[in-house]
mmCIF file with all atom_site columns, C-alpha atoms and ligand atoms in Angstrom:
data_model
loop_
_atom_site.group_PDB
_atom_site.id
_atom_site.type_symbol
_atom_site.label_atom_id
_atom_site.label_alt_id
_atom_site.label_comp_id
_atom_site.label_asym_id
_atom_site.label_entity_id
_atom_site.label_seq_id
_atom_site.pdbx_PDB_ins_code
_atom_site.Cartn_x
_atom_site.Cartn_y
_atom_site.Cartn_z
_atom_site.occupancy
_atom_site.B_iso_or_equiv
_atom_site.pdbx_formal_charge
_atom_site.auth_seq_id
_atom_site.auth_comp_id
_atom_site.auth_asym_id
_atom_site.auth_atom_id
_atom_site.pdbx_PDB_model_num
ATOM   1   C  CA  . MET A 1 1   ? -17.529 212.018 -196.659 1.00 0.00 ? 1   MET A CA  1
ATOM   2   C  CA  . HIS A 1 2   ? -19.040 208.887 -195.088 1.00 0.00 ? 2   HIS A CA  1
ATOM   3   C  CA  . ALA A 1 3   ? -22.380 209.633 -196.747 1.00 0.00 ? 3   ALA A CA  1
ATOM   4   C  CA  . ASP A 1 4   ? -20.589 209.104 -200.074 1.00 0.00 ? 4   ASP A CA  1
ATOM   5   C  CA  . ILE A 1 5   ? -19.865 205.448 -199.259 1.00 0.00 ? 5   ILE A CA  1
ATOM   6   C  CA  . GLN A 1 6   ? -22.165 202.810 -200.650 1.00 0.00 ? 6   GLN A CA  1
ATOM   7   C  CA  . ARG A 1 7   ? -20.472 199.856 -199.026 1.00 0.00 ? 7   ARG A CA  1
ATOM   8   C  CA  . VAL A 1 8   ? -17.354 199.065 -196.985 1.00 0.00 ? 8   VAL A CA  1
ATOM   9   C  CA  . LEU A 1 9   ? -15.495 196.241 -198.692 1.00 0.00 ? 9   LEU A CA  1
ATOM   10  C  CA  . ILE A 1 10  ? -12.594 195.813 -196.230 1.00 0.00 ? 10  ILE A CA  1
ATOM   11  C  CA  . SER A 1 11  ? -12.622 197.325 -192.756 1.00 0.00 ? 11  SER A CA  1
ATOM   12  C  CA  . GLN A 1 12  ? -9.691  199.108 -191.175 1.00 0.00 ? 12  GLN A CA  1
ATOM   13  C  CA  . TRP A 1 13  ? -9.403  196.226 -188.683 1.00 0.00 ? 13  TRP A CA  1
ATOM   14  C  CA  . GLN A 1 14  ? -9.115  193.637 -191.443 1.00 0.00 ? 14  GLN A CA  1
ATOM   15  C  CA  . ILE A 1 15  ? -6.550  195.827 -193.207 1.00 0.00 ? 15  ILE A CA  1
ATOM   16  C  CA  . SER A 1 16  ? -4.498  196.228 -190.058 1.00 0.00 ? 16  SER A CA  1
ATOM   17  C  CA  . ALA A 1 17  ? -4.376  192.482 -189.351 1.00 0.00 ? 17  ALA A CA  1
ATOM   18  C  CA  . ARG A 1 18  ? -3.435  191.650 -192.935 1.00 0.00 ? 18  ARG A CA  1
ATOM   19  C  CA  . VAL A 1 19  ? -0.751  194.353 -193.120 1.00 0.00 ? 19  VAL A CA  1
ATOM   20  C  CA  . GLN A 1 20  ? 0.923   192.818 -190.071 1.00 0.00 ? 20  GLN A CA  1
ATOM   21  C  CA  . GLU A 1 21  ? 0.824   189.355 -191.662 1.00 0.00 ? 21  GLU A CA  1
ATOM   22  C  CA  . LEU A 1 22  ? 2.329   190.674 -194.889 1.00 0.00 ? 22  LEU A CA  1
ATOM   23  C  CA  . ALA A 1 23  ? 5.086   192.445 -192.966 1.00 0.00 ? 23  ALA A CA  1
ATOM   24  C  CA  . ARG A 1 24  ? 5.909   189.272 -191.045 1.00 0.00 ? 24  ARG A CA  1
ATOM   25  C  CA  . GLN A 1 25  ? 6.111   187.273 -194.262 1.00 0.00 ? 25  GLN A CA  1
ATOM   26  C  CA  . ILE A 1 26  ? 8.282   189.903 -195.980 1.00 0.00 ? 26  ILE A CA  1
ATOM   27  C  CA  . THR A 1 27  ? 10.634  190.059 -192.984 1.00 0.00 ? 27  THR A CA  1
ATOM   28  C  CA  . GLN A 1 28  ? 11.013  186.267 -192.778 1.00 0.00 ? 28  GLN A CA  1
ATOM   29  C  CA  . ASP A 1 29  ? 11.687  185.993 -196.515 1.00 0.00 ? 29  ASP A CA  1
ATOM   30  C  CA  . LEU A 1 30  ? 14.340  188.731 -196.399 1.00 0.00 ? 30  LEU A CA  1
ATOM   31  C  CA  . GLN A 1 31  ? 16.052  187.141 -193.432 1.00 0.00 ? 31  GLN A CA  1
ATOM   32  C  CA  . ARG A 1 32  ? 16.118  183.773 -195.175 1.00 0.00 ? 32  ARG A CA  1
ATOM   33  C  CA  . GLU A 1 33  ? 17.146  185.079 -198.595 1.00 0.00 ? 33  GLU A CA  1
ATOM   34  C  CA  . GLN A 1 34  ? 19.895  187.346 -197.340 1.00 0.00 ? 34  GLN A CA  1
ATOM   35  C  CA  . ALA A 1 35  ? 21.315  184.948 -194.731 1.00 0.00 ? 35  ALA A CA  1
ATOM   36  C  CA  . SER A 1 36  ? 24.133  183.665 -196.978 1.00 0.00 ? 36  SER A CA  1
ATOM   37  C  CA  . GLU A 1 37  ? 24.971  187.142 -198.368 1.00 0.00 ? 37  GLU A CA  1
ATOM   38  C  CA  . ASP A 1 38  ? 25.064  188.371 -194.847 1.00 0.00 ? 38  ASP A CA  1
ATOM   39  C  CA  . ALA A 1 39  ? 27.504  185.732 -193.666 1.00 0.00 ? 39  ALA A CA  1
ATOM   40  C  CA  . ALA A 1 40  ? 29.715  186.678 -196.640 1.00 0.00 ? 40  ALA A CA  1
ATOM   41  C  CA  . ARG A 1 41  ? 29.703  190.355 -195.618 1.00 0.00 ? 41  ARG A CA  1
ATOM   42  C  CA  . SER A 1 42  ? 30.267  189.357 -191.963 1.00 0.00 ? 42  SER A CA  1
ATOM   43  C  CA  . GLY A 1 43  ? 26.994  190.446 -190.436 1.00 0.00 ? 43  GLY A CA  1
ATOM   44  C  CA  . GLY A 1 44  ? 24.990  193.631 -190.423 1.00 0.00 ? 44  GLY A CA  1
ATOM   45  C  CA  . GLY A 1 45  ? 21.718  191.805 -191.059 1.00 0.00 ? 45  GLY A CA  1
ATOM   46  C  CA  . PRO A 1 46  ? 19.363  192.048 -194.019 1.00 0.00 ? 46  PRO A CA  1
ATOM   47  C  CA  . GLU A 1 47  ? 18.675  195.354 -195.729 1.00 0.00 ? 47  GLU A CA  1
ATOM   48  C  CA  . LEU A 1 48  ? 15.903  196.606 -197.935 1.00 0.00 ? 48  LEU A CA  1
ATOM   49  C  CA  . THR A 1 49  ? 14.972  199.610 -200.039 1.00 0.00 ? 49  THR A CA  1
ATOM   50  C  CA  . ILE A 1 50  ? 11.214  200.145 -199.953 1.00 0.00 ? 50  ILE A CA  1
ATOM   51  C  CA  . ILE A 1 51  ? 9.698   201.965 -202.898 1.00 0.00 ? 51  ILE A CA  1
ATOM   52  C  CA  . PRO A 1 52  ? 6.103   203.082 -202.348 1.00 0.00 ? 52  PRO A CA  1
ATOM   53  C  CA  . ILE A 1 53  ? 4.433   203.996 -205.615 1.00 0.00 ? 53  ILE A CA  1
ATOM   54  C  CA  . MET A 1 54  ? 2.904   207.411 -205.029 1.00 0.00 ? 54  MET A CA  1
ATOM   55  C  CA  . THR A 1 55  ? 0.363   208.557 -204.191 1.00 0.00 ? 55  THR A CA  1
ATOM   56  C  CA  . GLY A 1 56  ? -1.911  205.569 -203.664 1.00 0.00 ? 56  GLY A CA  1
ATOM   57  C  CA  . ALA A 1 57  ? 0.566   203.393 -201.724 1.00 0.00 ? 57  ALA A CA  1
ATOM   58  C  CA  . MET A 1 58  ? 1.434   206.125 -199.226 1.00 0.00 ? 58  MET A CA  1
ATOM   59  C  CA  . ILE A 1 59  ? -0.789  204.971 -196.375 1.00 0.00 ? 59  ILE A CA  1
ATOM   60  C  CA  . PHE A 1 60  ? -0.320  201.234 -196.952 1.00 0.00 ? 60  PHE A CA  1
ATOM   61  C  CA  . ALA A 1 61  ? 3.464   201.609 -197.107 1.00 0.00 ? 61  ALA A CA  1
ATOM   62  C  CA  . SER A 1 62  ? 3.602   203.768 -193.995 1.00 0.00 ? 62  SER A CA  1
ATOM   63  C  CA  . ASP A 1 63  ? 1.759   201.096 -191.996 1.00 0.00 ? 63  ASP A CA  1
ATOM   64  C  CA  . LEU A 1 64  ? 3.645   198.191 -193.562 1.00 0.00 ? 64  LEU A CA  1
ATOM   65  C  CA  . ILE A 1 65  ? 7.172   199.498 -192.923 1.00 0.00 ? 65  ILE A CA  1
ATOM   66  C  CA  . ARG A 1 66  ? 6.557   199.971 -189.223 1.00 0.00 ? 66  ARG A CA  1
ATOM   67  C  CA  . HIS A 1 67  ? 6.103   196.191 -188.948 1.00 0.00 ? 67  HIS A CA  1
ATOM   68  C  CA  . ILE A 1 68  ? 9.309   195.341 -190.853 1.00 0.00 ? 68  ILE A CA  1
ATOM   69  C  CA  . PRO A 1 69  ? 12.087  195.575 -188.237 1.00 0.00 ? 69  PRO A CA  1
ATOM   70  C  CA  . ILE A 1 70  ? 15.120  195.510 -190.535 1.00 0.00 ? 70  ILE A CA  1
ATOM   71  C  CA  . ALA A 1 71  ? 17.528  198.152 -191.897 1.00 0.00 ? 71  ALA A CA  1
ATOM   72  C  CA  . MET A 1 72  ? 15.594  200.045 -194.527 1.00 0.00 ? 72  MET A CA  1
ATOM   73  C  CA  . ARG A 1 73  ? 15.855  202.944 -196.919 1.00 0.00 ? 73  ARG A CA  1
ATOM   74  C  CA  . ILE A 1 74  ? 12.870  204.532 -198.647 1.00 0.00 ? 74  ILE A CA  1
ATOM   75  C  CA  . GLY A 1 75  ? 12.623  205.903 -202.172 1.00 0.00 ? 75  GLY A CA  1
ATOM   76  C  CA  . LEU A 1 76  ? 9.563   207.372 -203.806 1.00 0.00 ? 76  LEU A CA  1
ATOM   77  C  CA  . LEU A 1 77  ? 8.328   206.559 -207.258 1.00 0.00 ? 77  LEU A CA  1
ATOM   78  C  CA  . THR A 1 78  ? 5.478   208.422 -208.882 1.00 0.00 ? 78  THR A CA  1
ATOM   79  C  CA  . VAL A 1 79  ? 3.324   206.696 -211.459 1.00 0.00 ? 79  VAL A CA  1
ATOM   80  C  CA  . SER A 1 80  ? 0.141   208.284 -212.655 1.00 0.00 ? 80  SER A CA  1
ATOM   81  C  CA  . SER A 1 81  ? -2.123  205.954 -214.532 1.00 0.00 ? 81  SER A CA  1
ATOM   82  C  CA  . TYR A 1 82  ? -5.516  207.446 -213.656 1.00 0.00 ? 82  TYR A CA  1
ATOM   83  C  CA  . PRO A 1 83  ? -5.086  211.150 -214.301 1.00 0.00 ? 83  PRO A CA  1
ATOM   84  C  CA  . GLY A 1 84  ? -7.883  213.221 -212.808 1.00 0.00 ? 84  GLY A CA  1
ATOM   85  C  CA  . ALA A 1 85  ? -11.342 211.730 -212.739 1.00 0.00 ? 85  ALA A CA  1
ATOM   86  C  CA  . ALA A 1 86  ? -10.736 208.727 -215.024 1.00 0.00 ? 86  ALA A CA  1
ATOM   87  C  CA  . MET A 1 87  ? -11.863 205.345 -213.677 1.00 0.00 ? 87  MET A CA  1
ATOM   88  C  CA  . SER A 1 88  ? -10.055 203.222 -216.233 1.00 0.00 ? 88  SER A CA  1
ATOM   89  C  CA  . SER A 1 89  ? -6.397  203.177 -217.085 1.00 0.00 ? 89  SER A CA  1
ATOM   90  C  CA  . GLN A 1 90  ? -5.071  205.692 -219.616 1.00 0.00 ? 90  GLN A CA  1
ATOM   91  C  CA  . GLY A 1 91  ? -1.389  204.751 -219.923 1.00 0.00 ? 91  GLY A CA  1
ATOM   92  C  CA  . SER A 1 92  ? 1.227   205.551 -217.281 1.00 0.00 ? 92  SER A CA  1
ATOM   93  C  CA  . THR A 1 93  ? 3.994   208.063 -216.685 1.00 0.00 ? 93  THR A CA  1
ATOM   94  C  CA  . LEU A 1 94  ? 6.849   207.300 -214.286 1.00 0.00 ? 94  LEU A CA  1
ATOM   95  C  CA  . THR A 1 95  ? 8.953   209.773 -212.259 1.00 0.00 ? 95  THR A CA  1
ATOM   96  C  CA  . THR A 1 96  ? 12.159  208.449 -210.655 1.00 0.00 ? 96  THR A CA  1
ATOM   97  C  CA  . ALA A 1 97  ? 13.621  211.737 -209.366 1.00 0.00 ? 97  ALA A CA  1
ATOM   98  C  CA  . GLN A 1 98  ? 13.128  210.823 -205.693 1.00 0.00 ? 98  GLN A CA  1
ATOM   99  C  CA  . LEU A 1 99  ? 14.833  207.423 -205.749 1.00 0.00 ? 99  LEU A CA  1
ATOM   100 C  CA  . PRO A 1 100 ? 18.103  206.724 -203.918 1.00 0.00 ? 100 PRO A CA  1
ATOM   101 C  CA  . ASP A 1 101 ? 20.943  204.841 -205.658 1.00 0.00 ? 101 ASP A CA  1
ATOM   102 C  CA  . LEU A 1 102 ? 19.576  201.325 -206.200 1.00 0.00 ? 102 LEU A CA  1
ATOM   103 C  CA  . ARG A 1 103 ? 22.774  199.673 -207.424 1.00 0.00 ? 103 ARG A CA  1
ATOM   104 C  CA  . GLY A 1 104 ? 23.364  196.428 -205.511 1.00 0.00 ? 104 GLY A CA  1
ATOM   105 C  CA  . ARG A 1 105 ? 20.184  196.901 -203.456 1.00 0.00 ? 105 ARG A CA  1
ATOM   106 C  CA  . HIS A 1 106 ? 17.291  194.593 -202.629 1.00 0.00 ? 106 HIS A CA  1
ATOM   107 C  CA  . VAL A 1 107 ? 14.143  196.468 -203.535 1.00 0.00 ? 107 VAL A CA  1
ATOM   108 C  CA  . LEU A 1 108 ? 10.482  196.031 -202.620 1.00 0.00 ? 108 LEU A CA  1
ATOM   109 C  CA  . ALA A 1 109 ? 8.041   198.068 -204.701 1.00 0.00 ? 109 ALA A CA  1
ATOM   110 C  CA  . VAL A 1 110 ? 4.761   198.690 -202.863 1.00 0.00 ? 110 VAL A CA  1
ATOM   111 C  CA  . ASP A 1 111 ? 1.522   199.602 -204.604 1.00 0.00 ? 111 ASP A CA  1
ATOM   112 C  CA  . ASP A 1 112 ? -2.060  200.060 -203.482 1.00 0.00 ? 112 ASP A CA  1
ATOM   113 C  CA  . ILE A 1 113 ? -3.799  197.964 -206.113 1.00 0.00 ? 113 ILE A CA  1
ATOM   114 C  CA  . LEU A 1 114 ? -3.054  195.649 -209.008 1.00 0.00 ? 114 LEU A CA  1
ATOM   115 C  CA  . ASP A 1 115 ? -5.602  196.424 -211.707 1.00 0.00 ? 115 ASP A CA  1
ATOM   116 C  CA  . SER A 1 116 ? -4.457  196.306 -215.354 1.00 0.00 ? 116 SER A CA  1
ATOM   117 C  CA  . GLY A 1 117 ? -0.929  195.452 -214.203 1.00 0.00 ? 117 GLY A CA  1
ATOM   118 C  CA  . GLY A 1 118 ? 0.454   198.289 -216.320 1.00 0.00 ? 118 GLY A CA  1
ATOM   119 C  CA  . THR A 1 119 ? 2.104   199.985 -213.357 1.00 0.00 ? 119 THR A CA  1
ATOM   120 C  CA  . LEU A 1 120 ? 4.085   196.958 -212.158 1.00 0.00 ? 120 LEU A CA  1
ATOM   121 C  CA  . ARG A 1 121 ? 5.015   195.990 -215.709 1.00 0.00 ? 121 ARG A CA  1
ATOM   122 C  CA  . LEU A 1 122 ? 6.466   199.478 -216.115 1.00 0.00 ? 122 LEU A CA  1
ATOM   123 C  CA  . VAL A 1 123 ? 8.102   199.777 -212.683 1.00 0.00 ? 123 VAL A CA  1
ATOM   124 C  CA  . VAL A 1 124 ? 9.813   196.392 -212.170 1.00 0.00 ? 124 VAL A CA  1
ATOM   125 C  CA  . PRO A 1 125 ? 12.050  196.454 -215.290 1.00 0.00 ? 125 PRO A CA  1
ATOM   126 C  CA  . ARG A 1 126 ? 12.889  200.111 -214.612 1.00 0.00 ? 126 ARG A CA  1
ATOM   127 C  CA  . LEU A 1 127 ? 14.100  199.288 -211.061 1.00 0.00 ? 127 LEU A CA  1
ATOM   128 C  CA  . ARG A 1 128 ? 16.235  196.468 -212.470 1.00 0.00 ? 128 ARG A CA  1
ATOM   129 C  CA  . GLU A 1 129 ? 17.703  198.888 -215.037 1.00 0.00 ? 129 GLU A CA  1
ATOM   130 C  CA  . LEU A 1 130 ? 18.618  201.179 -212.166 1.00 0.00 ? 130 LEU A CA  1
ATOM   131 C  CA  . GLY A 1 131 ? 20.792  198.392 -210.731 1.00 0.00 ? 131 GLY A CA  1
ATOM   132 C  CA  . ALA A 1 132 ? 18.664  196.671 -208.059 1.00 0.00 ? 132 ALA A CA  1
ATOM   133 C  CA  . VAL A 1 133 ? 19.923  193.095 -207.429 1.00 0.00 ? 133 VAL A CA  1
ATOM   134 C  CA  . SER A 1 134 ? 16.432  191.908 -206.579 1.00 0.00 ? 134 SER A CA  1
ATOM   135 C  CA  . VAL A 1 135 ? 13.048  193.488 -207.175 1.00 0.00 ? 135 VAL A CA  1
ATOM   136 C  CA  . LYS A 1 136 ? 9.972   192.184 -205.376 1.00 0.00 ? 136 LYS A CA  1
ATOM   137 C  CA  . THR A 1 137 ? 6.464   193.591 -205.400 1.00 0.00 ? 137 THR A CA  1
ATOM   138 C  CA  . CYS A 1 138 ? 3.770   193.958 -202.772 1.00 0.00 ? 138 CYS A CA  1
ATOM   139 C  CA  . VAL A 1 139 ? 0.212   195.146 -203.423 1.00 0.00 ? 139 VAL A CA  1
ATOM   140 C  CA  . LEU A 1 140 ? -2.541  195.598 -200.876 1.00 0.00 ? 140 LEU A CA  1
ATOM   141 C  CA  . LEU A 1 141 ? -5.333  194.747 -203.321 1.00 0.00 ? 141 LEU A CA  1
ATOM   142 C  CA  . ARG A 1 142 ? -5.622  192.702 -206.495 1.00 0.00 ? 142 ARG A CA  1
ATOM   143 C  CA  . LYS A 1 143 ? -8.703  192.956 -208.692 1.00 0.00 ? 143 LYS A CA  1
ATOM   144 C  CA  . ASP A 1 144 ? -10.439 189.882 -210.008 1.00 0.00 ? 144 ASP A CA  1
ATOM   145 C  CA  . ARG A 1 145 ? -9.619  190.426 -213.669 1.00 0.00 ? 145 ARG A CA  1
ATOM   146 C  CA  . PRO A 1 146 ? -7.373  188.434 -216.015 1.00 0.00 ? 146 PRO A CA  1
ATOM   147 C  CA  . GLN A 1 147 ? -4.793  191.218 -216.550 1.00 0.00 ? 147 GLN A CA  1
ATOM   148 C  CA  . ALA A 1 148 ? -4.272  191.539 -212.788 1.00 0.00 ? 148 ALA A CA  1
ATOM   149 C  CA  . LYS A 1 149 ? -3.968  187.788 -212.216 1.00 0.00 ? 149 LYS A CA  1
ATOM   150 C  CA  . ALA A 1 150 ? -1.512  187.532 -215.124 1.00 0.00 ? 150 ALA A CA  1
ATOM   151 C  CA  . THR A 1 151 ? 0.833   190.126 -213.574 1.00 0.00 ? 151 THR A CA  1
ATOM   152 C  CA  . PRO A 1 152 ? 3.231   188.573 -211.056 1.00 0.00 ? 152 PRO A CA  1
ATOM   153 C  CA  . ALA A 1 153 ? 3.179   190.063 -207.544 1.00 0.00 ? 153 ALA A CA  1
ATOM   154 C  CA  . ASP A 1 154 ? 5.187   188.571 -204.681 1.00 0.00 ? 154 ASP A CA  1
ATOM   155 C  CA  . TYR A 1 155 ? 2.842   189.673 -201.894 1.00 0.00 ? 155 TYR A CA  1
ATOM   156 C  CA  . VAL A 1 156 ? -0.908  190.335 -202.189 1.00 0.00 ? 156 VAL A CA  1
ATOM   157 C  CA  . GLY A 1 157 ? -3.016  191.590 -199.294 1.00 0.00 ? 157 GLY A CA  1
ATOM   158 C  CA  . PHE A 1 158 ? -6.540  190.923 -200.565 1.00 0.00 ? 158 PHE A CA  1
ATOM   159 C  CA  . ASP A 1 159 ? -8.163  189.678 -203.744 1.00 0.00 ? 159 ASP A CA  1
ATOM   160 C  CA  . ILE A 1 160 ? -11.218 191.841 -204.457 1.00 0.00 ? 160 ILE A CA  1
ATOM   161 C  CA  . PRO A 1 161 ? -14.003 191.949 -207.062 1.00 0.00 ? 161 PRO A CA  1
ATOM   162 C  CA  . ASP A 1 162 ? -13.430 194.022 -210.207 1.00 0.00 ? 162 ASP A CA  1
ATOM   163 C  CA  . GLU A 1 163 ? -14.986 197.207 -208.798 1.00 0.00 ? 163 GLU A CA  1
ATOM   164 C  CA  . PHE A 1 164 ? -13.665 200.716 -208.325 1.00 0.00 ? 164 PHE A CA  1
ATOM   165 C  CA  . VAL A 1 165 ? -12.637 201.206 -204.686 1.00 0.00 ? 165 VAL A CA  1
ATOM   166 C  CA  . VAL A 1 166 ? -11.419 204.145 -202.601 1.00 0.00 ? 166 VAL A CA  1
ATOM   167 C  CA  . GLY A 1 167 ? -9.920  204.666 -199.162 1.00 0.00 ? 167 GLY A CA  1
ATOM   168 C  CA  . TYR A 1 168 ? -6.703  203.776 -197.292 1.00 0.00 ? 168 TYR A CA  1
ATOM   169 C  CA  . GLY A 1 169 ? -4.726  205.733 -199.888 1.00 0.00 ? 169 GLY A CA  1
ATOM   170 C  CA  . LEU A 1 170 ? -6.829  204.937 -202.936 1.00 0.00 ? 170 LEU A CA  1
ATOM   171 C  CA  . ASP A 1 171 ? -8.500  207.908 -204.548 1.00 0.00 ? 171 ASP A CA  1
ATOM   172 C  CA  . PHE A 1 172 ? -11.149 209.063 -206.934 1.00 0.00 ? 172 PHE A CA  1
ATOM   173 C  CA  . ASN A 1 173 ? -10.066 212.350 -208.509 1.00 0.00 ? 173 ASN A CA  1
ATOM   174 C  CA  . ASN A 1 174 ? -7.627  212.640 -205.568 1.00 0.00 ? 174 ASN A CA  1
ATOM   175 C  CA  . TYR A 1 175 ? -10.425 212.490 -202.959 1.00 0.00 ? 175 TYR A CA  1
ATOM   176 C  CA  . TYR A 1 176 ? -11.158 209.790 -200.346 1.00 0.00 ? 176 TYR A CA  1
ATOM   177 C  CA  . ARG A 1 177 ? -7.525  208.755 -199.676 1.00 0.00 ? 177 ARG A CA  1
ATOM   178 C  CA  . ASN A 1 178 ? -8.107  209.497 -195.979 1.00 0.00 ? 178 ASN A CA  1
ATOM   179 C  CA  . LEU A 1 179 ? -10.974 207.005 -195.537 1.00 0.00 ? 179 LEU A CA  1
ATOM   180 C  CA  . PRO A 1 180 ? -9.700  204.383 -193.070 1.00 0.00 ? 180 PRO A CA  1
ATOM   181 C  CA  . ASP A 1 181 ? -11.574 201.522 -194.794 1.00 0.00 ? 181 ASP A CA  1
ATOM   182 C  CA  . ILE A 1 182 ? -11.593 200.295 -198.392 1.00 0.00 ? 182 ILE A CA  1
ATOM   183 C  CA  . ALA A 1 183 ? -15.002 201.216 -199.790 1.00 0.00 ? 183 ALA A CA  1
ATOM   184 C  CA  . ILE A 1 184 ? -17.195 201.495 -202.865 1.00 0.00 ? 184 ILE A CA  1
ATOM   185 C  CA  . LEU A 1 185 ? -18.701 204.914 -203.618 1.00 0.00 ? 185 LEU A CA  1
ATOM   186 C  CA  . HIS A 1 186 ? -22.316 205.836 -204.271 1.00 0.00 ? 186 HIS A CA  1
ATOM   187 C  CA  . PRO A 1 187 ? -22.823 206.611 -207.957 1.00 0.00 ? 187 PRO A CA  1
ATOM   188 C  CA  . GLU A 1 188 ? -24.018 210.125 -206.974 1.00 0.00 ? 188 GLU A CA  1
ATOM   189 C  CA  . ALA A 1 189 ? -20.741 210.775 -205.147 1.00 0.00 ? 189 ALA A CA  1
ATOM   190 C  CA  . VAL A 1 190 ? -18.812 209.664 -208.234 1.00 0.00 ? 190 VAL A CA  1
ATOM   191 C  CA  . GLU A 1 191 ? -20.806 212.124 -210.367 1.00 0.00 ? 191 GLU A CA  1
ATOM   192 C  CA  . ARG A 1 192 ? -20.171 214.957 -207.926 1.00 0.00 ? 192 ARG A CA  1
ATOM   193 C  CA  . ARG A 1 193 ? -16.427 214.345 -207.409 1.00 0.00 ? 193 ARG A CA  1
ATOM   194 C  CA  . LYS A 1 194 ? -15.829 214.046 -211.138 1.00 0.00 ? 194 LYS A CA  1
ATOM   195 C  CA  . HIS A 1 195 ? -15.962 217.800 -211.260 1.00 0.00 ? 195 HIS A CA  1
ATOM   196 C  CA  . GLY A 1 196 ? -13.436 218.301 -208.415 1.00 0.00 ? 196 GLY A CA  1
HETATM 197 P  P1  . IMP B 2 .   ? -2.677  199.226 -212.923 1.00 0.00 ? 201 IMP B P1  1
HETATM 198 O  O1  . IMP B 2 .   ? -1.458  199.927 -213.462 1.00 0.00 ? 201 IMP B O1  1
HETATM 199 O  O2  . IMP B 2 .   ? -3.814  199.251 -213.906 1.00 0.00 ? 201 IMP B O2  1
HETATM 200 O  O3  . IMP B 2 .   ? -2.421  197.872 -212.324 1.00 0.00 ? 201 IMP B O3  1
HETATM 201 O  O4  . IMP B 2 .   ? -3.310  200.136 -211.798 1.00 0.00 ? 201 IMP B O4  1
HETATM 202 C  C1  . IMP B 2 .   ? -2.607  200.570 -210.766 1.00 0.00 ? 201 IMP B C1  1
HETATM 203 C  C2  . IMP B 2 .   ? -3.008  201.958 -210.344 1.00 0.00 ? 201 IMP B C2  1
HETATM 204 O  O5  . IMP B 2 .   ? -4.288  202.393 -210.819 1.00 0.00 ? 201 IMP B O5  1
HETATM 205 C  C3  . IMP B 2 .   ? -3.118  201.939 -208.849 1.00 0.00 ? 201 IMP B C3  1
HETATM 206 O  O6  . IMP B 2 .   ? -1.882  202.228 -208.265 1.00 0.00 ? 201 IMP B O6  1
HETATM 207 C  C4  . IMP B 2 .   ? -4.170  202.978 -208.572 1.00 0.00 ? 201 IMP B C4  1
HETATM 208 O  O7  . IMP B 2 .   ? -3.559  204.248 -208.397 1.00 0.00 ? 201 IMP B O7  1
HETATM 209 C  C5  . IMP B 2 .   ? -5.046  202.996 -209.783 1.00 0.00 ? 201 IMP B C5  1
HETATM 210 N  N1  . IMP B 2 .   ? -6.283  202.213 -209.555 1.00 0.00 ? 201 IMP B N1  1
HETATM 211 C  C6  . IMP B 2 .   ? -6.613  201.039 -210.137 1.00 0.00 ? 201 IMP B C6  1
HETATM 212 N  N2  . IMP B 2 .   ? -7.799  200.595 -209.684 1.00 0.00 ? 201 IMP B N2  1
HETATM 213 C  C7  . IMP B 2 .   ? -8.232  201.503 -208.802 1.00 0.00 ? 201 IMP B C7  1
HETATM 214 C  C8  . IMP B 2 .   ? -9.415  201.596 -207.962 1.00 0.00 ? 201 IMP B C8  1
HETATM 215 O  O8  . IMP B 2 .   ? -10.307 200.739 -207.940 1.00 0.00 ? 201 IMP B O8  1
HETATM 216 N  N3  . IMP B 2 .   ? -9.495  202.698 -207.172 1.00 0.00 ? 201 IMP B N3  1
HETATM 217 C  C9  . IMP B 2 .   ? -8.541  203.667 -207.133 1.00 0.00 ? 201 IMP B C9  1
HETATM 218 N  N4  . IMP B 2 .   ? -7.424  203.613 -207.880 1.00 0.00 ? 201 IMP B N4  1
HETATM 219 C  C10 . IMP B 2 .   ? -7.280  202.540 -208.705 1.00 0.00 ? 201 IMP B C10 1
HETATM 220 MG MG1 . MG  B 3 .   ? -4.788  206.515 -208.081 1.00 0.00 ? 202 MG  B MG1 1
#
C-alpha cells in the first residue's frame, strides 16, 4: 500500500495535534454557548449530538470525540458523492436512517473534506429540518477551490491544495482509508485501483 503513495501531505503526527486543538476549541465553544441554557435547566452541563458523515469521517470523528469530554450522543449520516472510482463529484444521496431524534438538540456534523461543498449544503438544512436547535460543521480538510471557500464551516483542520488525497478515512474507490497519513497517490496506483 505504501508503494502507492507519491507524497505525504499531512503526517499522522500533524493530524493528531490538530485534532486535539479542534476538540479543545469545540469543547470551549459548547461550554460557553450552552452556559445560559444550562443554568436555566439547573445544571447537567453541555450536551452534543455528533454526526459523522460516513464513511470518510469515520476515523477523524472517532479520534475527535475522544478529546471532547462532554455528554454526547452519536448519529450516523451516509452521503455518497463519489460513487465508485470517480474523482470528481457526481451529485449526492443522503441516508438518515441511523440518526437519533434531533429535536431540541445541538448538533455537530463532522466530515473528512470540504471539496465542492455539496455535502454540507445538503446536510445542514436537512439536520435543521429534523429539529436540531443548532447545527455546526467540522471538516478535517478544506480544498483550495472557490466552491469550498464559499461553503461555511465552523471548524476546519487544514487548508490543502486542490488535489485528490487519500488516507485517515479518505478513500479512492473505497481503498486507502486505513493509511494513517493524508497522502497523494501515484498515478499508476490510481489507474490500478480504478478497477477495484
Ligand atoms: P463535497 O460534497 O464536494 O464537498 O465533497 C465531500 C465528499 O467528497 C467528502 O466527504 C469525500 O468523501 C469526497 N471527497 C472530496 N474530495 C476528496 C479527495 O480528495 N479524496 C477523497 N475523497 C474526497
Ligand atoms: Mg469518499
